[in-house]
Short mmCIF file of C-alpha atoms in Angstrom, two decimals:
data_model
loop_
_atom_site.label_atom_id
_atom_site.label_comp_id
_atom_site.label_asym_id
_atom_site.label_seq_id
_atom_site.Cartn_x
_atom_site.Cartn_y
_atom_site.Cartn_z
CA UNK A 259 5.94 25.72 -158.55
CA UNK A 260 3.47 26.75 -155.97
CA UNK A 261 0.56 24.54 -155.26
CA UNK A 262 -1.77 27.15 -155.89
CA UNK A 263 -0.47 28.15 -159.54
CA UNK A 264 -1.18 24.33 -160.32
CA UNK A 265 -4.81 24.66 -158.91
CA UNK A 266 -5.17 27.93 -160.83
CA UNK A 267 -3.83 26.33 -164.15
CA UNK A 268 -6.04 23.37 -163.73
CA UNK A 269 -9.27 25.50 -164.05
CA UNK A 270 -7.94 27.54 -167.02
CA UNK A 271 -9.63 25.44 -169.73
CA UNK A 272 -12.88 25.66 -167.82
CA UNK A 273 -12.81 29.48 -167.52
CA UNK A 274 -12.03 29.86 -170.99
CA UNK A 275 -15.01 27.70 -172.08
CA UNK A 276 -17.05 29.53 -169.90
CA UNK A 277 -16.14 32.69 -171.55
CA UNK A 278 -17.19 31.64 -175.16
CA UNK A 279 -20.73 32.62 -176.29
CA UNK A 280 -23.03 29.94 -174.53
CA UNK A 281 -26.25 30.71 -175.63
CA UNK A 282 -27.94 29.33 -178.70
CA UNK A 283 -28.28 31.93 -181.52
CA UNK A 284 -31.09 32.68 -183.76
CA UNK A 285 -30.72 33.13 -187.46
CA UNK A 286 -33.80 35.33 -187.19
CA UNK A 287 -33.78 38.99 -185.69
CA UNK A 288 -36.30 37.89 -183.14
CA UNK A 289 -35.91 34.68 -181.16
CA UNK A 290 -38.89 32.42 -181.05
CA UNK A 291 -40.13 31.05 -177.72
CA UNK A 292 -38.25 27.48 -178.10
CA UNK A 293 -34.92 29.62 -178.63
CA UNK A 294 -35.66 31.66 -175.64
CA UNK A 295 -36.51 28.77 -173.43
CA UNK A 296 -33.40 27.05 -174.50
CA UNK A 297 -31.30 29.99 -173.82
CA UNK A 298 -32.72 30.19 -170.59
CA UNK A 299 -31.94 26.50 -169.70
CA UNK A 300 -28.36 27.05 -170.88
CA UNK A 301 -28.21 30.15 -168.52
CA UNK A 302 -29.41 27.83 -165.58
CA UNK A 303 -26.79 25.08 -166.47
CA UNK A 304 -23.99 27.85 -166.99
CA UNK A 305 -25.09 29.26 -163.64
CA UNK A 306 -24.99 25.98 -161.84
CA UNK A 307 -21.87 24.96 -163.45
CA UNK A 308 -20.16 28.51 -162.19
CA UNK A 309 -21.49 27.79 -158.65
CA UNK A 310 -20.08 24.32 -158.47
CA UNK A 311 -16.57 25.81 -159.82
CA UNK A 312 -16.86 28.64 -157.14
CA UNK A 313 -17.47 25.88 -154.41
CA UNK A 314 -14.61 23.94 -155.39
CA UNK A 315 -12.32 26.85 -155.66
CA UNK A 316 -13.28 27.72 -152.30
CA UNK A 317 -12.40 24.60 -150.95
CA UNK A 318 -9.07 24.62 -152.63
CA UNK A 319 -8.29 28.23 -151.28
CA UNK A 320 -9.15 26.97 -147.82
CA UNK A 321 -6.82 24.27 -148.05
CA UNK A 322 -4.19 26.42 -149.16
CA UNK A 323 -4.82 29.06 -146.62
CA UNK A 324 -4.57 25.76 -144.00
CA UNK A 325 -1.41 25.01 -145.39
CA UNK A 326 -0.03 28.64 -145.29
CA UNK A 327 -0.92 28.63 -141.60
CA UNK A 328 0.71 25.48 -140.74
CA UNK A 329 3.85 26.50 -142.44
CA UNK A 330 3.62 29.80 -140.58
CA UNK A 331 3.54 27.78 -137.31
CA UNK A 332 6.37 25.78 -138.35
CA UNK A 333 8.52 28.81 -139.35
CA UNK A 334 7.79 30.41 -136.22
CA UNK A 335 9.03 27.28 -134.10
CA UNK A 336 12.25 27.34 -136.27
CA UNK A 337 12.76 30.95 -135.71
CA UNK A 338 12.21 30.68 -132.03
CA UNK A 339 14.82 27.79 -132.00
CA UNK A 340 17.33 29.89 -134.12
CA UNK A 341 17.09 32.94 -131.57
CA UNK A 342 17.66 30.61 -128.83
CA UNK A 343 20.74 29.17 -130.34
CA UNK A 344 21.71 32.76 -131.21
CA UNK A 345 21.46 33.77 -127.60
CA UNK A 346 23.42 30.59 -126.26
CA UNK A 347 26.01 31.30 -129.12
CA UNK A 348 26.48 34.84 -128.06
CA UNK A 349 26.68 34.06 -124.24
CA UNK A 350 29.50 31.45 -125.04
CA UNK A 351 31.29 34.01 -127.18
CA UNK A 352 31.00 36.67 -124.61
CA UNK A 353 32.24 34.17 -121.93
CA UNK A 354 35.17 33.17 -124.18
CA UNK A 355 36.16 36.94 -124.79
CA UNK A 356 36.21 37.57 -120.94
CA UNK A 357 38.32 34.46 -120.26
CA UNK A 358 40.71 35.12 -122.87
CA UNK A 359 41.22 38.63 -121.75
CA UNK A 360 41.49 37.46 -118.24
CA UNK A 361 44.16 35.13 -119.11
CA UNK A 362 46.02 38.01 -121.01
CA UNK A 363 45.83 40.05 -117.87
CA UNK A 364 47.15 37.09 -115.63
CA UNK A 365 50.20 36.63 -117.79
#
């Protein structure tokens, strides 16, 4: 499984808990000043938690991007090595074909 899936799955419980209603609900139609203050405090706490989660996610995404870039460099090196081996193999096979044709003509 990809590392980014593991990272995303680790944040699912936090995301689910954040989607639930966060505010204190008032039984009255019009909430009192205490309830409004409590709701404001809860909103500020949720905003702070969201900011921290976003920062952590950004760090994890940056790590993933760095890992992908490193893998890309490694794959480019392997591709260059494979292309060199292909060129050497083609040259050797062409020389072998020419040598075999020359030997057949000499008989």
